[in-house]
Tab-separated table of C-alpha atoms in Angstrom:
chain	number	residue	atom	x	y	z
A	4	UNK	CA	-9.309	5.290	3.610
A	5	UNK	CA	-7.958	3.697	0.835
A	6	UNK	CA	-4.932	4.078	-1.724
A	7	UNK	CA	-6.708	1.251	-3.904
A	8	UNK	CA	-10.282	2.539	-2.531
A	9	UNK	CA	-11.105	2.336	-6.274
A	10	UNK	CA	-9.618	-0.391	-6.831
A	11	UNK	CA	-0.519	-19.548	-3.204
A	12	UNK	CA	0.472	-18.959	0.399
A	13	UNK	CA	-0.706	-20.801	3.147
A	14	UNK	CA	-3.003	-18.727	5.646
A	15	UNK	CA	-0.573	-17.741	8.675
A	16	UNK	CA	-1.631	-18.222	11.810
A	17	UNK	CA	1.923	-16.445	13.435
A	18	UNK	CA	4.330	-14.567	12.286
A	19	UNK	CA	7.047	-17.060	13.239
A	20	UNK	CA	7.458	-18.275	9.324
A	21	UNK	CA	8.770	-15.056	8.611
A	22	UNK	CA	11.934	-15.626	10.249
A	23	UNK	CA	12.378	-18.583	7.968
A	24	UNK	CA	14.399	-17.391	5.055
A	25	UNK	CA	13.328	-17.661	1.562
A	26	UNK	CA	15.361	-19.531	-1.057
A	27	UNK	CA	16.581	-16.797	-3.385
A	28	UNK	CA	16.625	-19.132	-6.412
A	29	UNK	CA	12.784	-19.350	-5.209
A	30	UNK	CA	11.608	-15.525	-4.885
A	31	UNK	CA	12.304	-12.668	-7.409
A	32	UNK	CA	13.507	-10.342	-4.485
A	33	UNK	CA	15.317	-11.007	-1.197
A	34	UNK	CA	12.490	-8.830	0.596
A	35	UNK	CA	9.615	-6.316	0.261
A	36	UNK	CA	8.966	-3.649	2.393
A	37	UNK	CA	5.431	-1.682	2.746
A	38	UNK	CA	4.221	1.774	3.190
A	39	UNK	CA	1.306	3.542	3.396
A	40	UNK	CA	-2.109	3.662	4.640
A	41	UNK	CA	-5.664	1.157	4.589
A	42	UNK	CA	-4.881	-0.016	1.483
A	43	UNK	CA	-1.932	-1.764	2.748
A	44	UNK	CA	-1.782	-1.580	6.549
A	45	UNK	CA	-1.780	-5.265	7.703
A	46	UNK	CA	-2.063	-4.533	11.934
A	47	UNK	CA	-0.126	-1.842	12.407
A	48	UNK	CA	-3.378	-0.099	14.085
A	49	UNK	CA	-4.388	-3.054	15.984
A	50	UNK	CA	-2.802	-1.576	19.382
A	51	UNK	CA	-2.832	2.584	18.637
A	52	UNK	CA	-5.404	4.351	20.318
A	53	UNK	CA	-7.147	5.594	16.655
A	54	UNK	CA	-10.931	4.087	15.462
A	55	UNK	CA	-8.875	3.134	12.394
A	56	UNK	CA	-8.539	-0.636	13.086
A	57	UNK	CA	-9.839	-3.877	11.511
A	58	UNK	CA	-8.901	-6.262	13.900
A	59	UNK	CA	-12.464	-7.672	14.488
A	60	UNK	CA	-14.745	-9.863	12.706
A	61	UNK	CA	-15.564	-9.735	9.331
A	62	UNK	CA	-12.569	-8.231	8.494
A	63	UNK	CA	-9.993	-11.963	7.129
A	64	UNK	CA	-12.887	-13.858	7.104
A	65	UNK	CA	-11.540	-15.266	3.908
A	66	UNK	CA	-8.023	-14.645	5.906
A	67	UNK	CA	-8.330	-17.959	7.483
A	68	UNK	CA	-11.088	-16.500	8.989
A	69	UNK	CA	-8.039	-14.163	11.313
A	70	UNK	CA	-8.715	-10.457	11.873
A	71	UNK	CA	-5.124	-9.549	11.559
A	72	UNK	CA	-6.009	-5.678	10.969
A	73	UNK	CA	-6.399	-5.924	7.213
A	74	UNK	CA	-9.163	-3.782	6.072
A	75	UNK	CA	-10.732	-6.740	3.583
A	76	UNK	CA	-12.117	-9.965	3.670
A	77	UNK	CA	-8.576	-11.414	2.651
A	78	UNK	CA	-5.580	-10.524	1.454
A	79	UNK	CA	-4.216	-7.018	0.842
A	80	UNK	CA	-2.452	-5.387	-2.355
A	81	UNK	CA	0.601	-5.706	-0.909
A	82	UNK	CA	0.049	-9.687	0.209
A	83	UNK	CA	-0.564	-10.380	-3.280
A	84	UNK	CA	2.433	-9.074	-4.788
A	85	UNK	CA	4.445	-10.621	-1.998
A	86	UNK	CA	2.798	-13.779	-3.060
A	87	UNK	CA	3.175	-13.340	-6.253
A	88	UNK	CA	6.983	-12.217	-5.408
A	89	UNK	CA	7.304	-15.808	-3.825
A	90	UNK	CA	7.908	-14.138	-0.776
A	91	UNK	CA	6.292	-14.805	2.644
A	92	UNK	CA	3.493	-12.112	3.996
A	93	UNK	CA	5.187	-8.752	5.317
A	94	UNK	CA	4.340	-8.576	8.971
A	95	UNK	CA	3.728	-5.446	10.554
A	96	UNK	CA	6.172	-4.012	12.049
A	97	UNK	CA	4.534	-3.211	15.213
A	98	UNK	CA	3.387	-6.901	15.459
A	99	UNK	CA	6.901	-8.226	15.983
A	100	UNK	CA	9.008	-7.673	18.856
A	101	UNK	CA	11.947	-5.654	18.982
A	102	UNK	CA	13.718	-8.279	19.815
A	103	UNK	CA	12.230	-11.008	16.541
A	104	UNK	CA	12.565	-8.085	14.362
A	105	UNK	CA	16.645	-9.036	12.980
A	106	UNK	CA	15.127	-12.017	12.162
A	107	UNK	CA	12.558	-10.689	9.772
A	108	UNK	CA	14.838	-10.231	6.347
A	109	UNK	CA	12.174	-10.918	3.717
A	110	UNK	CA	10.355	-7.520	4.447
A	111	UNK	CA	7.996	-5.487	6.907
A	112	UNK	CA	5.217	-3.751	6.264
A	113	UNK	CA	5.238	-0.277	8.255
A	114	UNK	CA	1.748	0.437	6.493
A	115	UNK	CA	-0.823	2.324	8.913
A	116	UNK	CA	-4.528	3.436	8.395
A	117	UNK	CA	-6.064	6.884	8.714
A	118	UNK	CA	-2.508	8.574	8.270
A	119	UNK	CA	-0.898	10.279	4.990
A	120	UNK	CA	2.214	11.863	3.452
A	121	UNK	CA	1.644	14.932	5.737
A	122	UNK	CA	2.186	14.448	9.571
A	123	UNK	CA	-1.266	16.537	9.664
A	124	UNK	CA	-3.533	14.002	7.886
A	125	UNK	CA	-4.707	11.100	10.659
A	126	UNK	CA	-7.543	10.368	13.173
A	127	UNK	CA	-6.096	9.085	15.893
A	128	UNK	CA	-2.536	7.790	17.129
A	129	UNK	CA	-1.653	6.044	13.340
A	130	UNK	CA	1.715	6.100	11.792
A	131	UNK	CA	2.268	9.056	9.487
A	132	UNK	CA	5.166	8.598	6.483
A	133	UNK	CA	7.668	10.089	8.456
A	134	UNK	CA	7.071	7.969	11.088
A	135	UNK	CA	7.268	4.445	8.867
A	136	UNK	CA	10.242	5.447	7.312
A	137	UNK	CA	11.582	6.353	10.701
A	138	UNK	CA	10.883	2.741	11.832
A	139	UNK	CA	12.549	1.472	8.426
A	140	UNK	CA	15.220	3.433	9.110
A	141	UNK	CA	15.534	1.269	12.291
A	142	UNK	CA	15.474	-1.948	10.924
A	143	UNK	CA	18.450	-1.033	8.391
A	144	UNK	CA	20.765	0.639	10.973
A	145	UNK	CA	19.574	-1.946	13.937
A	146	UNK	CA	18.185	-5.118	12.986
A	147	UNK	CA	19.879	-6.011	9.477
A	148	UNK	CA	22.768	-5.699	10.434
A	149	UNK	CA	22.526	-8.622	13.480
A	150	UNK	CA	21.257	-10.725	10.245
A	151	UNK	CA	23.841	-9.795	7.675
A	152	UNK	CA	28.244	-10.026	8.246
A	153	UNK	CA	28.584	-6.921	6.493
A	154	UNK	CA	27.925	-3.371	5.452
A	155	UNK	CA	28.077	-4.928	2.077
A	156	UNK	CA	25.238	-7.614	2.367
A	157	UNK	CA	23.303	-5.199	4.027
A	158	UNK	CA	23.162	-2.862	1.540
A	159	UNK	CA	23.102	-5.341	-1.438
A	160	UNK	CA	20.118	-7.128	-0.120
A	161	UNK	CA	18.362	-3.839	-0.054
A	162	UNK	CA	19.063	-2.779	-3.332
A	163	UNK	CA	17.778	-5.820	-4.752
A	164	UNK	CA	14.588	-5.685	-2.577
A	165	UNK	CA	11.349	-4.019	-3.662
A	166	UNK	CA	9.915	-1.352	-1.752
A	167	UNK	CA	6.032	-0.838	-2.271
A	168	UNK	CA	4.184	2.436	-0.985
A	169	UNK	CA	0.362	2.934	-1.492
A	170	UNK	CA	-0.850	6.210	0.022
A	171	UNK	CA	-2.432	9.645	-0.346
A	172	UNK	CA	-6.314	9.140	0.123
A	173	UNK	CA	-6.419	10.294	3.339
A	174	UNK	CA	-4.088	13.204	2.642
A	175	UNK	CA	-7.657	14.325	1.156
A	176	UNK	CA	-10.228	12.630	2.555
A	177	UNK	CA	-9.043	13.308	6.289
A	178	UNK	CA	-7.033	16.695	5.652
A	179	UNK	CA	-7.901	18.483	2.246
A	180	UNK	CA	-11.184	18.254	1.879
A	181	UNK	CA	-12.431	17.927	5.738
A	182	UNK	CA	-10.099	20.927	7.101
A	183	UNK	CA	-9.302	24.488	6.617
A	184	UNK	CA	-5.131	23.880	6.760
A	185	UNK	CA	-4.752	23.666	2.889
A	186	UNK	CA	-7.803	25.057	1.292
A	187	UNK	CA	-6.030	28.206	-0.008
A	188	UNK	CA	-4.155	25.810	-2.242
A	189	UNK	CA	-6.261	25.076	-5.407
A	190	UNK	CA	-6.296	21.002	-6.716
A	191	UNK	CA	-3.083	21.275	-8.717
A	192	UNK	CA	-1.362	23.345	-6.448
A	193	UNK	CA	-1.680	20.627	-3.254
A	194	UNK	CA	-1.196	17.684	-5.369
A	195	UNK	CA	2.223	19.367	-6.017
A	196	UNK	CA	2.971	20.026	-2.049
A	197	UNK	CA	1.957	16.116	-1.390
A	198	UNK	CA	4.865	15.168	-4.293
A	199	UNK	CA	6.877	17.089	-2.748
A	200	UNK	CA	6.361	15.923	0.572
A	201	UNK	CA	6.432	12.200	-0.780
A	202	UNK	CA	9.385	12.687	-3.215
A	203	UNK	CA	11.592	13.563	-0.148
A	204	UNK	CA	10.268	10.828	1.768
A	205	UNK	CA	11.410	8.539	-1.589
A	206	UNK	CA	14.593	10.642	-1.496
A	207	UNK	CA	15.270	8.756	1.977
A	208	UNK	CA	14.537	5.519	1.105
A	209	UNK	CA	17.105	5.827	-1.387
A	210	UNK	CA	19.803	7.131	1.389
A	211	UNK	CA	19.514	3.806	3.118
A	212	UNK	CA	19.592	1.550	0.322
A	213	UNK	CA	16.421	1.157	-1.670
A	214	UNK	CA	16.399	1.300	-5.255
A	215	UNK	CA	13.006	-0.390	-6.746
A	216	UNK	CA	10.374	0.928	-6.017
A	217	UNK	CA	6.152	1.007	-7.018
A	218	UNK	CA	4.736	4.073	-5.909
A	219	UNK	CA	0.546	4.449	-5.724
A	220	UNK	CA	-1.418	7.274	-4.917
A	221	UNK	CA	-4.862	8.490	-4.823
A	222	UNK	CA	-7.912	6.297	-6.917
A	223	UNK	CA	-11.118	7.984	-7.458
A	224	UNK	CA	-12.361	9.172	-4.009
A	225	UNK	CA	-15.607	10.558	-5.432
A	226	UNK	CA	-16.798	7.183	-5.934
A	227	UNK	CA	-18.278	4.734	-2.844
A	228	UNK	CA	-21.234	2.729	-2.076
A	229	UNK	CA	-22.550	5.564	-0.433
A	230	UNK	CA	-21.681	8.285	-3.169
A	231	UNK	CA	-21.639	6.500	-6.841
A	232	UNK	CA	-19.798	8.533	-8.377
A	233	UNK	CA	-18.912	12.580	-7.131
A	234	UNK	CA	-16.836	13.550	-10.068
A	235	UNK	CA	-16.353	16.909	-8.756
A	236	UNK	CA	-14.433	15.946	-6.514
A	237	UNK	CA	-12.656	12.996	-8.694
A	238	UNK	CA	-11.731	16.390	-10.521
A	239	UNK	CA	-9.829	17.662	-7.579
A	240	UNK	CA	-7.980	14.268	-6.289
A	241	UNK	CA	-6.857	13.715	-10.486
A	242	UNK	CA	-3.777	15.730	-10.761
A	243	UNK	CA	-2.193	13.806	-7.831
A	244	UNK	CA	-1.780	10.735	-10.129
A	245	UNK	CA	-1.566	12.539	-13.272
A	246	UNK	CA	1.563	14.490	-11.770
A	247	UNK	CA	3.074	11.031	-10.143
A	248	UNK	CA	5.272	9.979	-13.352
A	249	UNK	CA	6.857	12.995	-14.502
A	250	UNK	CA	7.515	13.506	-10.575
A	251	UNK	CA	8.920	9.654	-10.649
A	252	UNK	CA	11.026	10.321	-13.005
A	253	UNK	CA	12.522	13.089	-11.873
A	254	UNK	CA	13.594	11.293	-9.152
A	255	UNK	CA	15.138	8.341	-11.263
A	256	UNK	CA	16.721	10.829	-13.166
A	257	UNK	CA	18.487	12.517	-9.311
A	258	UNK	CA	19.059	9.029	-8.196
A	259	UNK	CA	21.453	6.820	-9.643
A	260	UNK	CA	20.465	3.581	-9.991
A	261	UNK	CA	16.587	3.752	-9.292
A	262	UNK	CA	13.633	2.255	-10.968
A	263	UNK	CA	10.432	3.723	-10.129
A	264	UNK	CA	7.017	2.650	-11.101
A	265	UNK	CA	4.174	4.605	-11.192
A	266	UNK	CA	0.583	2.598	-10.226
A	267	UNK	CA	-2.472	4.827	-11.716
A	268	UNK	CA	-5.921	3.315	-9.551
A	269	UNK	CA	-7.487	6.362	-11.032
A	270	UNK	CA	-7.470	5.880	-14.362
A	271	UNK	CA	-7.865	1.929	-14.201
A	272	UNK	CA	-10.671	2.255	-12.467
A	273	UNK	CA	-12.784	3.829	-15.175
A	274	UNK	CA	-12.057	-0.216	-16.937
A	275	UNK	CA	-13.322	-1.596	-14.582
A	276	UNK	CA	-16.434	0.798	-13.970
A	277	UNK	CA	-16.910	0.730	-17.770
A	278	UNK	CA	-17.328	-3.145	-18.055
A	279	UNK	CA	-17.167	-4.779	-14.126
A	280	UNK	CA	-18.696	-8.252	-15.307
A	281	UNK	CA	-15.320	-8.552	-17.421
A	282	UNK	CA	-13.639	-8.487	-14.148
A	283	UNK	CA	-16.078	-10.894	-12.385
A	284	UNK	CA	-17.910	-8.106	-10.825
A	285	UNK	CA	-21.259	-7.552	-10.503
A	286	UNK	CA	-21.985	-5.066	-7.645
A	287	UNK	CA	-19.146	-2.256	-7.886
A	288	UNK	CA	-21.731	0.507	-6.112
A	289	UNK	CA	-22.628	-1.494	-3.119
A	290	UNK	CA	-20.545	-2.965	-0.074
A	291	UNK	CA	-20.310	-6.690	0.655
A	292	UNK	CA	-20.653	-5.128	4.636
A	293	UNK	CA	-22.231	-2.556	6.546
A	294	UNK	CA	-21.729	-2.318	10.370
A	295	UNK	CA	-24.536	-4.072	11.858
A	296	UNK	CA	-25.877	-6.600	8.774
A	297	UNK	CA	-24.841	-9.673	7.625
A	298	UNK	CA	-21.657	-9.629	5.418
A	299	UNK	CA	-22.083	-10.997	1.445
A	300	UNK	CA	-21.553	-14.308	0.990
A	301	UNK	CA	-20.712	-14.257	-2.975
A	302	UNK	CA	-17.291	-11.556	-2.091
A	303	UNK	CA	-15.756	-12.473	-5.290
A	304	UNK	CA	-17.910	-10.750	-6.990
A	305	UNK	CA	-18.196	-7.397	-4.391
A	306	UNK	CA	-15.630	-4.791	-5.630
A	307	UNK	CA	-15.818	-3.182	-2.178
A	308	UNK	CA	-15.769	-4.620	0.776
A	309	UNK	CA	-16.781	-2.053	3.827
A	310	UNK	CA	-17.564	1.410	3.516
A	311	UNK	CA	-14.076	2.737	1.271
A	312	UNK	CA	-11.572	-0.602	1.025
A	313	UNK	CA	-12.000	-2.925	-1.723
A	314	UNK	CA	-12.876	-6.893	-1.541
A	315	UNK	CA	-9.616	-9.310	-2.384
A	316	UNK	CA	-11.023	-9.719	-5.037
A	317	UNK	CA	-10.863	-6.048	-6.028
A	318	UNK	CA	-6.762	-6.113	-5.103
A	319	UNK	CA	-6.168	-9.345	-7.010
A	320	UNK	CA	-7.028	-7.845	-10.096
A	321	UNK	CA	-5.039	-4.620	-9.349
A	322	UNK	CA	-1.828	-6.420	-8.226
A	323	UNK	CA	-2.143	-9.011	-10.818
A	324	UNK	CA	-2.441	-6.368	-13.485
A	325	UNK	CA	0.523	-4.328	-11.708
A	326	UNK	CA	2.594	-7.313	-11.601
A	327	UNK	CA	2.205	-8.868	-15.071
A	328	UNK	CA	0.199	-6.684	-17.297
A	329	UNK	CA	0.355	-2.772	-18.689
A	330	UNK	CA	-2.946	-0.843	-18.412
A	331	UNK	CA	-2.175	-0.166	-14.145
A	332	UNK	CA	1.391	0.295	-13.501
A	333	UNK	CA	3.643	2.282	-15.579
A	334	UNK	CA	6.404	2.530	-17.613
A	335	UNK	CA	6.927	-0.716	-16.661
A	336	UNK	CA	5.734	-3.457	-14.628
A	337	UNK	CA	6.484	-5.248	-11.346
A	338	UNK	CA	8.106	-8.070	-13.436
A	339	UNK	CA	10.007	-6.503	-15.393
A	340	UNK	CA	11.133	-4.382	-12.303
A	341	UNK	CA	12.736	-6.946	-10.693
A	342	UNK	CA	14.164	-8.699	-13.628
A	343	UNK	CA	16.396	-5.428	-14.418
A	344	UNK	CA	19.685	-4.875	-13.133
């Protein structure tokens, strides 16, 4: 499921460009990393035993026509900041070899679907949060450093990079609402344990260097081309992103020298369900594909693609509106991010 549920570059055929290294004077950042789940994995899944995988056809078939394991037709949220970054595609992790990886120092996207914040919340063998920011944790202590002739540049190259997480749908589509584990908690009460859970996982990000960050949660669950709209439970998933900021800012407020942005899906959503043609939409109830029929051919104008994930189309407008504009991201944008000190 999908963080943006409710929500150039040059098509890449390997993942050899990105050990090229990007002209600073060109991008805004020196690298972005990813984490999360669906709405940002980019083949992390391909080889884990899970059902969670989009490495067949349709999925990229406006991706060069490449199933790389993004669940879209396209690009991802996180491609189209990265673009819009000037920076190259973050690979998944798990698609490069341990021993390419050093050479990878414009960002790597640890992203994997069907997994959450908790270490409870997956179906099937997919990388929880713990487990990404393990394998982050890697790449500082292992492979930067063969890149980098210092501590120093290490740790300056990650401060100025921007590190991206989208997650927390499945946290209650796979766990919350589908188990027993957590239902003595009421709706308020486990969007606070999931902050909590995620602020610590923020908390050690910021031990090995990062310092920018854009953190998204939840988007309206409730609503799906199967299920247009179940506000009782949009009700429940809610306090998640209304609690994000103050939580965000807690945490810039602990950690010297942070910027933290808080993306709201939730609430932008109800623009785009209150006037879709202003976006360019006109089905926002229906999928482009179900298993078994033909896929859409007019995608642009499909806000989601399969069953949960959203269309390109869908993330441009969310990343674009992240990056440059004010009614998404929060209290500031992704430009203005990277422009501070």
């Amino acid at each position: 499921m999908s963080s943006f549920k409710v929500f150039g570059v040059i098509f890449l055929m390997s993942y050899q460009v990105f050990f090229t290294k990007v002209d600073s004077n060109e991008s805004l950042v020196p690298a972005m990393y990813v984490f999360g789940d669906s709405s940002v994995d980019c083949g992390n899944n391909n080889n884990r035993n899970t059902m969670a995988k989009a490495n067949k056809y349709p999925y990229g078939i406006d991706f060069n026509n490449k199933s790389t394991g993004r669940f879209t037709n396209g690009k991802t949220f996180a491609d189209i900041i990265a673009v819009n970054l000037g920076l190259p595609l973050s690979p998944p992790y798990l698609g490069v070899s341990e021993s390419e990886r050093y050479k990878v120092i414009t960002g790597i996207n640890y992203a994997s679907a069907a997994c959450g914040i908790l270490n409870d919340t997956r179906d099937g063998d997919c990388l929880s949060l713990d487990v990404q920011v393990k394998y982050f944790t890697s790449t500082v202590t292992n492979d930067l450093p063969k890149h980098f002739q210092s501590k120093d540049e290490v740790q300056n190259h990650l401060s100025k990079s921007l590190y991206l997480l989208s997650i927390g749908s499945n946290d209650y589509a796979l766990n919350y609402f589908s188990r027993t584990t957590y239902q003595n908690k009421t709706p308020i009460e486990f969007a606070d344990f999931l902050l909590e859970k995620l602020g610590s996982k923020l908390k050690e990000l910021y031990d090995l260097g990062a310092r920018k960050y854009v953190v998204a949660v939840a988007g309206q669950l409730g609503c799906g081309p199967s299920n247009f709209c179940d506000e009782v439970k949009n009700e429940k998933i809610k306090p998640l992103s209304d609690k994000l900021p103050k939580k965000l800012q807690e945490l810039q407020t602990q950690l010297s020298g942070s910027s933290f942005i808080s993306a709201n899906p939730f609430n932008f959503f109800n623009e785009i369900k209150n006037a879709p043609e202003k976006y360019g939409f006109k089905n926002i109830s229906k999928s482009c594909y179900v298993d078994g029929e033909p896929v859409c051919d007019n995608r642009e104008e499909y806000y989601y693609f399969d069953f949960a994930h959203g269309t390109e189309a869908n993330y441009r407008i969310y990343a674009n509106e992240c990056f440059s504009g004010s009614k998404l991201c929060s209290p500031k944008n992704i430009e203005q991010l990277v422009h501070a000190p």
